Amino acid sequence: MAEVAKGGTAVAIEQHLTGRTLVVRLQGELDLVAAEEFRREVEKALDQSGARTLLLNLSQVSFIDSSGLGAILGRYRRMSQQQGRVILVGAGAAVLPILELSGLLRIIAHYETEHQALAAS
Amino acid sequence: MEVRNTMQLEIPAVPENVGVARLALGSFASQLNFTLAELDEIKVAVSEAVTNSVVHAYPEGPGPVVVTAEHDGRELMIRVRDSGKGIADVAQARQPSFSTDPERMGLGFVFMDSFMDQLEVESRPGQGTTVTMRKRCQAGQQPQAAAEEGSARSGG
C-alpha cells in the first residue's frame, strides 16, 4: 500500500505501510497549521491501516514548535492506548534540540535513519 | 537602547499568521549577528507567543495581534500583543505542561523563557496579553565590527 497525502502548503505528508509499521515522512514547518493537518491525516491513515507502529521521519522538517510537539504527543497517546508505539527518525539541527528540551525523547525513541528504526522495531 | 531598526506587524489571530510572524521576525533578527541556532530559537519563541494569541486570546473569533520588534545591533526586543481575553493566572500559565488540551504540550512559555534572555508577560483578564522578549547578540558585542563599519561608511 502506498499513499501520498498532500494538503495545504505548510507541510507535505507522505505515508506508506511497511508490515505493520506506518511510515510517515513529514516535510516543511511543523507549526500550528501543519500540526492540525498532520493530526488529521495520520489519524485517518492509522484508522485505515491498523498499524501497530507509527514511524515519523522528521529529516525534512525544518522547524518545529510546541504545536508540532503536541501533535506528536497526541499520536503517542493514541498508539500507547492500543499497545502500539511511535518512533521518531532523523530529526535535524533545527528540530532535535526542541525534542530534547521538551522531554519527548524520554518517552519516544529516536533513530538516525529509517533503516535503523525498522531494524530495531 | 539606541534603536537601529524597528518593525511593526498587525495581523488577525489566525493559525496561518503564525508562520507569517515567524518569517518576518526571523528576517528582522537576521540583521544582527545571531548564529543559525539562535535564529532558530528566536523563531520558536515568536511562534509560541503568536500561537498563544491565536489559540487562547479570541474564543469568539479572531482579533488583532500586533508584533513589534526593535534592535540596536546588539539586542533584539520582540513584543507580541493581543487585545483578547487575557490570562487569569500568568504564574500558572508559565508552568511547564500547563495545558487543558491533550494535543498541546503546555511548553509555550517554557520555550520562550529558555530561548530568549528575558521574558515578561503582562496580562489582565478582558484586556489582553503582552509578551515582551529580549535576546542579546553575543557576536554583535564586538565594538571592532561597528568601528570598521563606521570607517567604511565615512570613506565611501
mmCIF file of N, CA and C in Angstrom, chain B residues 40-147:
data_model
loop_
_atom_site.group_PDB
_atom_site.id
_atom_site.type_symbol
_atom_site.label_atom_id
_atom_site.label_comp_id
_atom_site.label_asym_id
_atom_site.label_seq_id
_atom_site.Cartn_x
_atom_site.Cartn_y
_atom_site.Cartn_z
ATOM 1 N N ASP B 40 17.019 30.112 15.002
ATOM 2 C CA ASP B 40 16.000 29.070 15.173
ATOM 3 C C ASP B 40 15.272 29.253 16.507
ATOM 4 N N GLU B 41 16.030 29.586 17.543
ATOM 5 C CA GLU B 41 15.420 29.778 18.866
ATOM 6 C C GLU B 41 14.465 30.967 18.865
ATOM 7 N N ILE B 42 14.868 32.042 18.205
ATOM 8 C CA ILE B 42 14.010 33.241 18.119
ATOM 9 C C ILE B 42 12.714 32.900 17.380
ATOM 10 N N LYS B 43 12.844 32.107 16.299
ATOM 11 C CA LYS B 43 11.656 31.728 15.529
ATOM 12 C C LYS B 43 10.699 30.887 16.380
ATOM 13 N N VAL B 44 11.252 30.004 17.197
ATOM 14 C CA VAL B 44 10.387 29.192 18.073
ATOM 15 C C VAL B 44 9.680 30.108 19.079
ATOM 16 N N ALA B 45 10.425 31.048 19.665
ATOM 17 C CA ALA B 45 9.835 31.936 20.672
ATOM 18 C C ALA B 45 8.697 32.771 20.071
ATOM 19 N N VAL B 46 8.915 33.300 18.856
ATOM 20 C CA VAL B 46 7.875 34.091 18.183
ATOM 21 C C VAL B 46 6.663 33.210 17.876
ATOM 22 N N SER B 47 6.936 32.018 17.380
ATOM 23 C CA SER B 47 5.873 31.078 17.050
ATOM 24 C C SER B 47 5.011 30.781 18.280
ATOM 25 N N GLU B 48 5.658 30.582 19.421
ATOM 26 C CA GLU B 48 4.921 30.266 20.654
ATOM 27 C C GLU B 48 4.058 31.446 21.104
ATOM 28 N N ALA B 49 4.638 32.648 21.052
ATOM 29 C CA ALA B 49 3.897 33.825 21.520
ATOM 30 C C ALA B 49 2.676 34.082 20.644
ATOM 31 N N VAL B 50 2.858 34.005 19.317
ATOM 32 C CA VAL B 50 1.736 34.269 18.411
ATOM 33 C C VAL B 50 0.720 33.122 18.483
ATOM 34 N N THR B 51 1.206 31.891 18.608
ATOM 35 C CA THR B 51 0.292 30.745 18.744
ATOM 36 C C THR B 51 -0.598 30.907 19.976
ATOM 37 N N ASN B 52 -0.021 31.379 21.080
ATOM 38 C CA ASN B 52 -0.838 31.606 22.285
ATOM 39 C C ASN B 52 -1.982 32.561 22.001
ATOM 40 N N SER B 53 -1.688 33.659 21.285
ATOM 41 C CA SER B 53 -2.749 34.625 20.954
ATOM 42 C C SER B 53 -3.791 33.994 20.044
ATOM 43 N N VAL B 54 -3.334 33.200 19.066
ATOM 44 C CA VAL B 54 -4.254 32.571 18.111
ATOM 45 C C VAL B 54 -5.159 31.557 18.824
ATOM 46 N N VAL B 55 -4.551 30.754 19.696
ATOM 47 C CA VAL B 55 -5.304 29.639 20.301
ATOM 48 C C VAL B 55 -6.179 30.116 21.465
ATOM 49 N N HIS B 56 -5.662 31.079 22.254
ATOM 50 C CA HIS B 56 -6.332 31.385 23.516
ATOM 51 C C HIS B 56 -7.036 32.746 23.592
ATOM 52 N N ALA B 57 -6.546 33.751 22.833
ATOM 53 C CA ALA B 57 -6.987 35.120 23.122
ATOM 54 C C ALA B 57 -8.433 35.413 22.712
ATOM 55 N N TYR B 58 -8.840 34.867 21.572
ATOM 56 C CA TYR B 58 -10.113 35.300 20.990
ATOM 57 C C TYR B 58 -11.066 34.121 20.759
ATOM 58 N N PRO B 59 -11.704 33.628 21.811
ATOM 59 C CA PRO B 59 -12.601 32.478 21.625
ATOM 60 C C PRO B 59 -13.808 32.794 20.737
ATOM 61 N N GLU B 60 -14.143 34.074 20.586
ATOM 62 C CA GLU B 60 -15.338 34.403 19.785
ATOM 63 C C GLU B 60 -14.997 34.879 18.378
ATOM 64 N N GLY B 61 -13.812 34.586 17.910
ATOM 65 C CA GLY B 61 -13.414 34.985 16.553
ATOM 66 C C GLY B 61 -12.166 35.843 16.600
ATOM 67 N N PRO B 62 -11.336 35.714 15.542
ATOM 68 C CA PRO B 62 -10.005 36.311 15.570
ATOM 69 C C PRO B 62 -9.996 37.834 15.705
ATOM 70 N N GLY B 63 -9.247 38.331 16.638
ATOM 71 C CA GLY B 63 -8.976 39.745 16.780
ATOM 72 C C GLY B 63 -7.536 40.020 16.369
ATOM 73 N N PRO B 64 -7.081 41.246 16.608
ATOM 74 C CA PRO B 64 -5.736 41.598 16.144
ATOM 75 C C PRO B 64 -4.597 41.124 17.054
ATOM 76 N N VAL B 65 -3.488 40.795 16.420
ATOM 77 C CA VAL B 65 -2.226 40.566 17.118
ATOM 78 C C VAL B 65 -1.229 41.572 16.549
ATOM 79 N N VAL B 66 -0.573 42.308 17.433
ATOM 80 C CA VAL B 66 0.414 43.293 16.984
ATOM 81 C C VAL B 66 1.798 42.818 17.426
ATOM 82 N N VAL B 67 2.656 42.619 16.440
ATOM 83 C CA VAL B 67 4.030 42.195 16.727
ATOM 84 C C VAL B 67 4.947 43.378 16.427
ATOM 85 N N THR B 68 5.662 43.839 17.436
ATOM 86 C CA THR B 68 6.637 44.903 17.203
ATOM 87 C C THR B 68 8.016 44.363 17.561
ATOM 88 N N ALA B 69 9.026 44.905 16.914
ATOM 89 C CA ALA B 69 10.390 44.488 17.219
ATOM 90 C C ALA B 69 11.327 45.657 17.008
ATOM 91 N N GLU B 70 12.394 45.678 17.765
ATOM 92 C CA GLU B 70 13.429 46.674 17.533
ATOM 93 C C GLU B 70 14.779 46.092 17.922
ATOM 94 N N HIS B 71 15.824 46.644 17.334
ATOM 95 C CA HIS B 71 17.166 46.232 17.747
ATOM 96 C C HIS B 71 18.122 47.404 17.591
ATOM 97 N N ASP B 72 19.180 47.337 18.379
ATOM 98 C CA ASP B 72 20.217 48.375 18.311
ATOM 99 C C ASP B 72 21.524 47.784 17.792
ATOM 100 N N GLY B 73 21.417 46.650 17.145
ATOM 101 C CA GLY B 73 22.615 45.975 16.648
ATOM 102 C C GLY B 73 23.189 44.996 17.654
ATOM 103 N N ARG B 74 22.780 45.125 18.913
ATOM 104 C CA ARG B 74 23.319 44.237 19.956
ATOM 105 C C ARG B 74 22.222 43.429 20.643
ATOM 106 N N GLU B 75 21.059 44.041 20.766
ATOM 107 C CA GLU B 75 19.968 43.356 21.467
ATOM 108 C C GLU B 75 18.688 43.467 20.646
ATOM 109 N N LEU B 76 17.973 42.349 20.611
ATOM 110 C CA LEU B 76 16.707 42.292 19.897
ATOM 111 C C LEU B 76 15.571 42.292 20.918
ATOM 112 N N MET B 77 14.569 43.151 20.688
ATOM 113 C CA MET B 77 13.382 43.156 21.534
ATOM 114 C C MET B 77 12.192 42.795 20.651
ATOM 115 N N ILE B 78 11.387 41.857 21.119
ATOM 116 C CA ILE B 78 10.182 41.447 20.387
ATOM 117 C C ILE B 78 8.993 41.557 21.329
ATOM 118 N N ARG B 79 7.929 42.197 20.854
ATOM 119 C CA ARG B 79 6.727 42.317 21.688
ATOM 120 C C ARG B 79 5.530 41.788 20.898
ATOM 121 N N VAL B 80 4.771 40.895 21.507
ATOM 122 C CA VAL B 80 3.571 40.332 20.877
ATOM 123 C C VAL B 80 2.385 40.694 21.759
ATOM 124 N N ARG B 81 1.465 41.467 21.188
ATOM 125 C CA ARG B 81 0.354 41.995 21.994
ATOM 126 C C ARG B 81 -0.982 41.616 21.366
ATOM 127 N N ASP B 82 -1.881 41.091 22.194
ATOM 128 C CA ASP B 82 -3.251 40.913 21.711
ATOM 129 C C ASP B 82 -4.200 41.651 22.633
ATOM 130 N N SER B 83 -5.430 41.835 22.178
ATOM 131 C CA SER B 83 -6.443 42.539 22.971
ATOM 132 C C SER B 83 -7.537 41.573 23.372
ATOM 133 N N GLY B 84 -7.144 40.337 23.621
ATOM 134 C CA GLY B 84 -8.102 39.267 23.864
ATOM 135 C C GLY B 84 -8.514 39.121 25.314
ATOM 136 N N LYS B 85 -8.863 37.899 25.682
ATOM 137 C CA LYS B 85 -9.486 37.662 26.985
ATOM 138 C C LYS B 85 -8.496 37.697 28.148
ATOM 139 N N GLY B 86 -7.204 37.660 27.825
ATOM 140 C CA GLY B 86 -6.209 37.725 28.893
ATOM 141 C C GLY B 86 -6.009 36.396 29.593
ATOM 142 N N ILE B 87 -5.001 36.372 30.460
ATOM 143 C CA ILE B 87 -4.676 35.155 31.208
ATOM 144 C C ILE B 87 -4.999 35.420 32.679
ATOM 145 N N ALA B 88 -5.842 34.571 33.256
ATOM 146 C CA ALA B 88 -6.269 34.801 34.637
ATOM 147 C C ALA B 88 -5.100 34.669 35.613
ATOM 148 N N ASP B 89 -4.274 33.661 35.389
ATOM 149 C CA ASP B 89 -3.173 33.396 36.317
ATOM 150 C C ASP B 89 -1.890 33.179 35.498
ATOM 151 N N VAL B 90 -1.125 34.266 35.325
ATOM 152 C CA VAL B 90 0.073 34.213 34.480
ATOM 153 C C VAL B 90 1.102 33.238 35.063
ATOM 154 N N ALA B 91 1.277 33.269 36.378
ATOM 155 C CA ALA B 91 2.268 32.388 37.008
ATOM 156 C C ALA B 91 1.956 30.919 36.708
ATOM 157 N N GLN B 92 0.672 30.577 36.772
ATOM 158 C CA GLN B 92 0.270 29.193 36.482
ATOM 159 C C GLN B 92 0.489 28.860 35.002
ATOM 160 N N ALA B 93 0.137 29.821 34.122
ATOM 161 C CA ALA B 93 0.283 29.590 32.682
ATOM 162 C C ALA B 93 1.739 29.386 32.300
ATOM 163 N N ARG B 94 2.659 29.977 33.069
ATOM 164 C CA ARG B 94 4.079 29.859 32.740
ATOM 165 C C ARG B 94 4.692 28.554 33.224
ATOM 166 N N GLN B 95 3.936 27.774 33.990
ATOM 167 C CA GLN B 95 4.452 26.487 34.464
ATOM 168 C C GLN B 95 4.546 25.484 33.313
ATOM 169 N N PRO B 96 5.589 24.630 33.295
ATOM 170 C CA PRO B 96 5.679 23.596 32.256
ATOM 171 C C PRO B 96 4.453 22.687 32.288
ATOM 172 N N SER B 97 4.018 22.316 31.086
ATOM 173 C CA SER B 97 2.913 21.373 30.927
ATOM 174 C C SER B 97 1.612 21.827 31.553
ATOM 175 N N PHE B 98 1.420 23.170 31.628
ATOM 176 C CA PHE B 98 0.089 23.646 31.979
ATOM 177 C C PHE B 98 -0.705 23.761 30.697
ATOM 178 N N SER B 99 -1.518 22.755 30.411
ATOM 179 C CA SER B 99 -2.363 22.807 29.230
ATOM 180 C C SER B 99 -3.625 22.032 29.514
ATOM 181 N N THR B 100 -4.738 22.556 28.993
ATOM 182 C CA THR B 100 -6.012 21.888 29.195
ATOM 183 C C THR B 100 -6.350 20.999 28.004
ATOM 184 N N ASP B 101 -5.472 21.002 26.992
ATOM 185 C CA ASP B 101 -5.752 20.307 25.742
ATOM 186 C C ASP B 101 -4.765 19.149 25.585
ATOM 187 N N PRO B 102 -5.257 17.901 25.383
ATOM 188 C CA PRO B 102 -4.344 16.757 25.254
ATOM 189 C C PRO B 102 -3.440 16.846 24.026
ATOM 190 N N GLU B 103 -3.801 17.686 23.044
ATOM 191 C CA GLU B 103 -2.978 17.840 21.835
ATOM 192 C C GLU B 103 -1.923 18.935 22.006
ATOM 193 N N ARG B 104 -1.876 19.559 23.175
ATOM 194 C CA ARG B 104 -0.903 20.625 23.377
ATOM 195 C C ARG B 104 0.027 20.254 24.526
ATOM 196 N N MET B 105 1.264 20.725 24.433
ATOM 197 C CA MET B 105 2.249 20.310 25.432
ATOM 198 C C MET B 105 2.364 21.245 26.616
ATOM 199 N N GLY B 106 1.835 22.450 26.498
ATOM 200 C CA GLY B 106 1.967 23.400 27.595
ATOM 201 C C GLY B 106 3.393 23.875 27.783
ATOM 202 N N LEU B 107 4.135 23.937 26.669
ATOM 203 C CA LEU B 107 5.541 24.331 26.759
ATOM 204 C C LEU B 107 5.826 25.686 26.122
ATOM 205 N N GLY B 108 4.785 26.384 25.699
ATOM 206 C CA GLY B 108 4.987 27.653 25.003
ATOM 207 C C GLY B 108 5.840 28.637 25.782
ATOM 208 N N PHE B 109 5.445 28.919 27.010
ATOM 209 C CA PHE B 109 6.203 29.879 27.821
ATOM 210 C C PHE B 109 7.573 29.323 28.217
ATOM 211 N N VAL B 110 7.651 27.998 28.371
ATOM 212 C CA VAL B 110 8.942 27.377 28.715
ATOM 213 C C VAL B 110 9.945 27.612 27.585
ATOM 214 N N PHE B 111 9.491 27.446 26.349
ATOM 215 C CA PHE B 111 10.380 27.679 25.204
ATOM 216 C C PHE B 111 10.767 29.158 25.106
ATOM 217 N N MET B 112 9.782 30.045 25.288
ATOM 218 C CA MET B 112 10.093 31.491 25.226
ATOM 219 C C MET B 112 11.147 31.838 26.280
ATOM 220 N N ASP B 113 10.947 31.295 27.464
ATOM 221 C CA ASP B 113 11.853 31.545 28.587
ATOM 222 C C ASP B 113 13.252 30.969 28.318
ATOM 223 N N SER B 114 13.283 29.755 27.759
ATOM 224 C CA SER B 114 14.559 29.075 27.536
ATOM 225 C C SER B 114 15.359 29.711 26.406
ATOM 226 N N PHE B 115 14.652 30.172 25.367
ATOM 227 C CA PHE B 115 15.342 30.588 24.149
ATOM 228 C C PHE B 115 15.656 32.075 24.096
ATOM 229 N N MET B 116 15.001 32.856 24.956
ATOM 230 C CA MET B 116 15.270 34.284 24.982
ATOM 231 C C MET B 116 15.964 34.609 26.312
ATOM 232 N N ASP B 117 16.662 35.752 26.367
ATOM 233 C CA ASP B 117 17.359 36.105 27.611
ATOM 234 C C ASP B 117 16.392 36.634 28.657
ATOM 235 N N GLN B 118 15.338 37.246 28.190
ATOM 236 C CA GLN B 118 14.399 37.879 29.123
ATOM 237 C C GLN B 118 12.972 37.707 28.604
ATOM 238 N N LEU B 119 12.048 37.423 29.508
ATOM 239 C CA LEU B 119 10.639 37.250 29.118
ATOM 240 C C LEU B 119 9.752 37.932 30.153
ATOM 241 N N GLU B 120 8.900 38.831 29.671
ATOM 242 C CA GLU B 120 7.912 39.458 30.561
ATOM 243 C C GLU B 120 6.524 39.182 29.994
ATOM 244 N N VAL B 121 5.607 38.812 30.859
ATOM 245 C CA VAL B 121 4.235 38.562 30.432
ATOM 246 C C VAL B 121 3.315 39.452 31.259
ATOM 247 N N GLU B 122 2.617 40.346 30.583
ATOM 248 C CA GLU B 122 1.648 41.197 31.274
ATOM 249 C C GLU B 122 0.268 40.845 30.745
ATOM 250 N N SER B 123 -0.654 40.569 31.662
ATOM 251 C CA SER B 123 -1.984 40.203 31.195
ATOM 252 C C SER B 123 -3.029 40.586 32.222
ATOM 253 N N ARG B 124 -4.141 41.066 31.724
ATOM 254 C CA ARG B 124 -5.291 41.315 32.594
ATOM 255 C C ARG B 124 -6.518 40.715 31.934
ATOM 256 N N PRO B 125 -7.293 39.950 32.714
ATOM 257 C CA PRO B 125 -8.499 39.347 32.136
ATOM 258 C C PRO B 125 -9.369 40.411 31.450
ATOM 259 N N GLY B 126 -9.744 40.133 30.215
ATOM 260 C CA GLY B 126 -10.594 41.039 29.453
ATOM 261 C C GLY B 126 -9.859 42.150 28.728
ATOM 262 N N GLN B 127 -8.572 42.290 29.009
ATOM 263 C CA GLN B 127 -7.840 43.398 28.381
ATOM 264 C C GLN B 127 -6.675 42.954 27.516
ATOM 265 N N GLY B 128 -6.431 41.668 27.437
ATOM 266 C CA GLY B 128 -5.387 41.198 26.538
ATOM 267 C C GLY B 128 -4.078 40.865 27.229
ATOM 268 N N THR B 129 -3.154 40.411 26.407
ATOM 269 C CA THR B 129 -1.864 39.930 26.900
ATOM 270 C C THR B 129 -0.739 40.543 26.071
ATOM 271 N N THR B 130 0.313 40.961 26.760
ATOM 272 C CA THR B 130 1.513 41.458 26.073
ATOM 273 C C THR B 130 2.716 40.641 26.541
ATOM 274 N N VAL B 131 3.396 40.051 25.572
ATOM 275 C CA VAL B 131 4.605 39.281 25.858
ATOM 276 C C VAL B 131 5.793 40.060 25.292
ATOM 277 N N THR B 132 6.769 40.346 26.140
ATOM 278 C CA THR B 132 7.957 41.067 25.694
ATOM 279 C C THR B 132 9.182 40.184 25.925
ATOM 280 N N MET B 133 9.962 40.011 24.865
ATOM 281 C CA MET B 133 11.129 39.116 24.944
ATOM 282 C C MET B 133 12.361 39.857 24.441
ATOM 283 N N ARG B 134 13.481 39.599 25.066
ATOM 284 C CA ARG B 134 14.740 40.203 24.619
ATOM 285 C C ARG B 134 15.804 39.130 24.470
ATOM 286 N N LYS B 135 16.651 39.334 23.485
ATOM 287 C CA LYS B 135 17.786 38.423 23.312
ATOM 288 C C LYS B 135 19.001 39.222 22.866
ATOM 289 N N ARG B 136 20.081 39.047 23.591
ATOM 290 C CA ARG B 136 21.322 39.744 23.245
ATOM 291 C C ARG B 136 22.105 38.936 22.216
ATOM 292 N N CYS B 137 22.802 39.669 21.403
ATOM 293 C CA CYS B 137 23.581 39.059 20.341
ATOM 294 C C CYS B 137 25.038 39.082 20.759
ATOM 295 N N GLN B 138 25.606 37.919 21.076
ATOM 296 C CA GLN B 138 26.989 37.865 21.554
ATOM 297 C C GLN B 138 27.955 38.370 20.490
ATOM 298 N N ALA B 139 27.764 37.903 19.259
ATOM 299 C CA ALA B 139 28.703 38.268 18.193
ATOM 300 C C ALA B 139 28.664 39.773 17.913
ATOM 301 N N GLY B 140 27.504 40.388 18.147
ATOM 302 C CA GLY B 140 27.349 41.810 17.846
ATOM 303 C C GLY B 140 27.971 42.712 18.895
ATOM 304 N N GLN B 141 28.493 42.116 19.968
ATOM 305 C CA GLN B 141 29.042 42.933 21.049
ATOM 306 C C GLN B 141 30.498 43.300 20.830
ATOM 307 N N GLN B 142 31.031 42.968 19.665
ATOM 308 C CA GLN B 142 32.409 43.347 19.383
ATOM 309 C C GLN B 142 32.421 44.760 18.810
ATOM 310 N N PRO B 143 32.941 45.723 19.565
ATOM 311 C CA PRO B 143 32.915 47.107 19.098
ATOM 312 C C PRO B 143 33.727 47.301 17.825
ATOM 313 N N GLN B 144 34.695 46.390 17.608
ATOM 314 C CA GLN B 144 35.548 46.479 16.429
ATOM 315 C C GLN B 144 34.736 46.426 15.130
ATOM 316 N N ALA B 145 33.757 45.535 15.090
ATOM 317 C CA ALA B 145 32.960 45.371 13.877
ATOM 318 C C ALA B 145 32.209 46.651 13.544
ATOM 319 N N ALA B 146 31.635 47.293 14.592
ATOM 320 C CA ALA B 146 30.894 48.535 14.384
ATOM 321 C C ALA B 146 31.847 49.643 13.928
ATOM 322 N N ALA B 147 33.056 49.668 14.519
ATOM 323 C CA ALA B 147 34.029 50.689 14.159
ATOM 324 C C ALA B 147 34.454 50.536 12.702
#
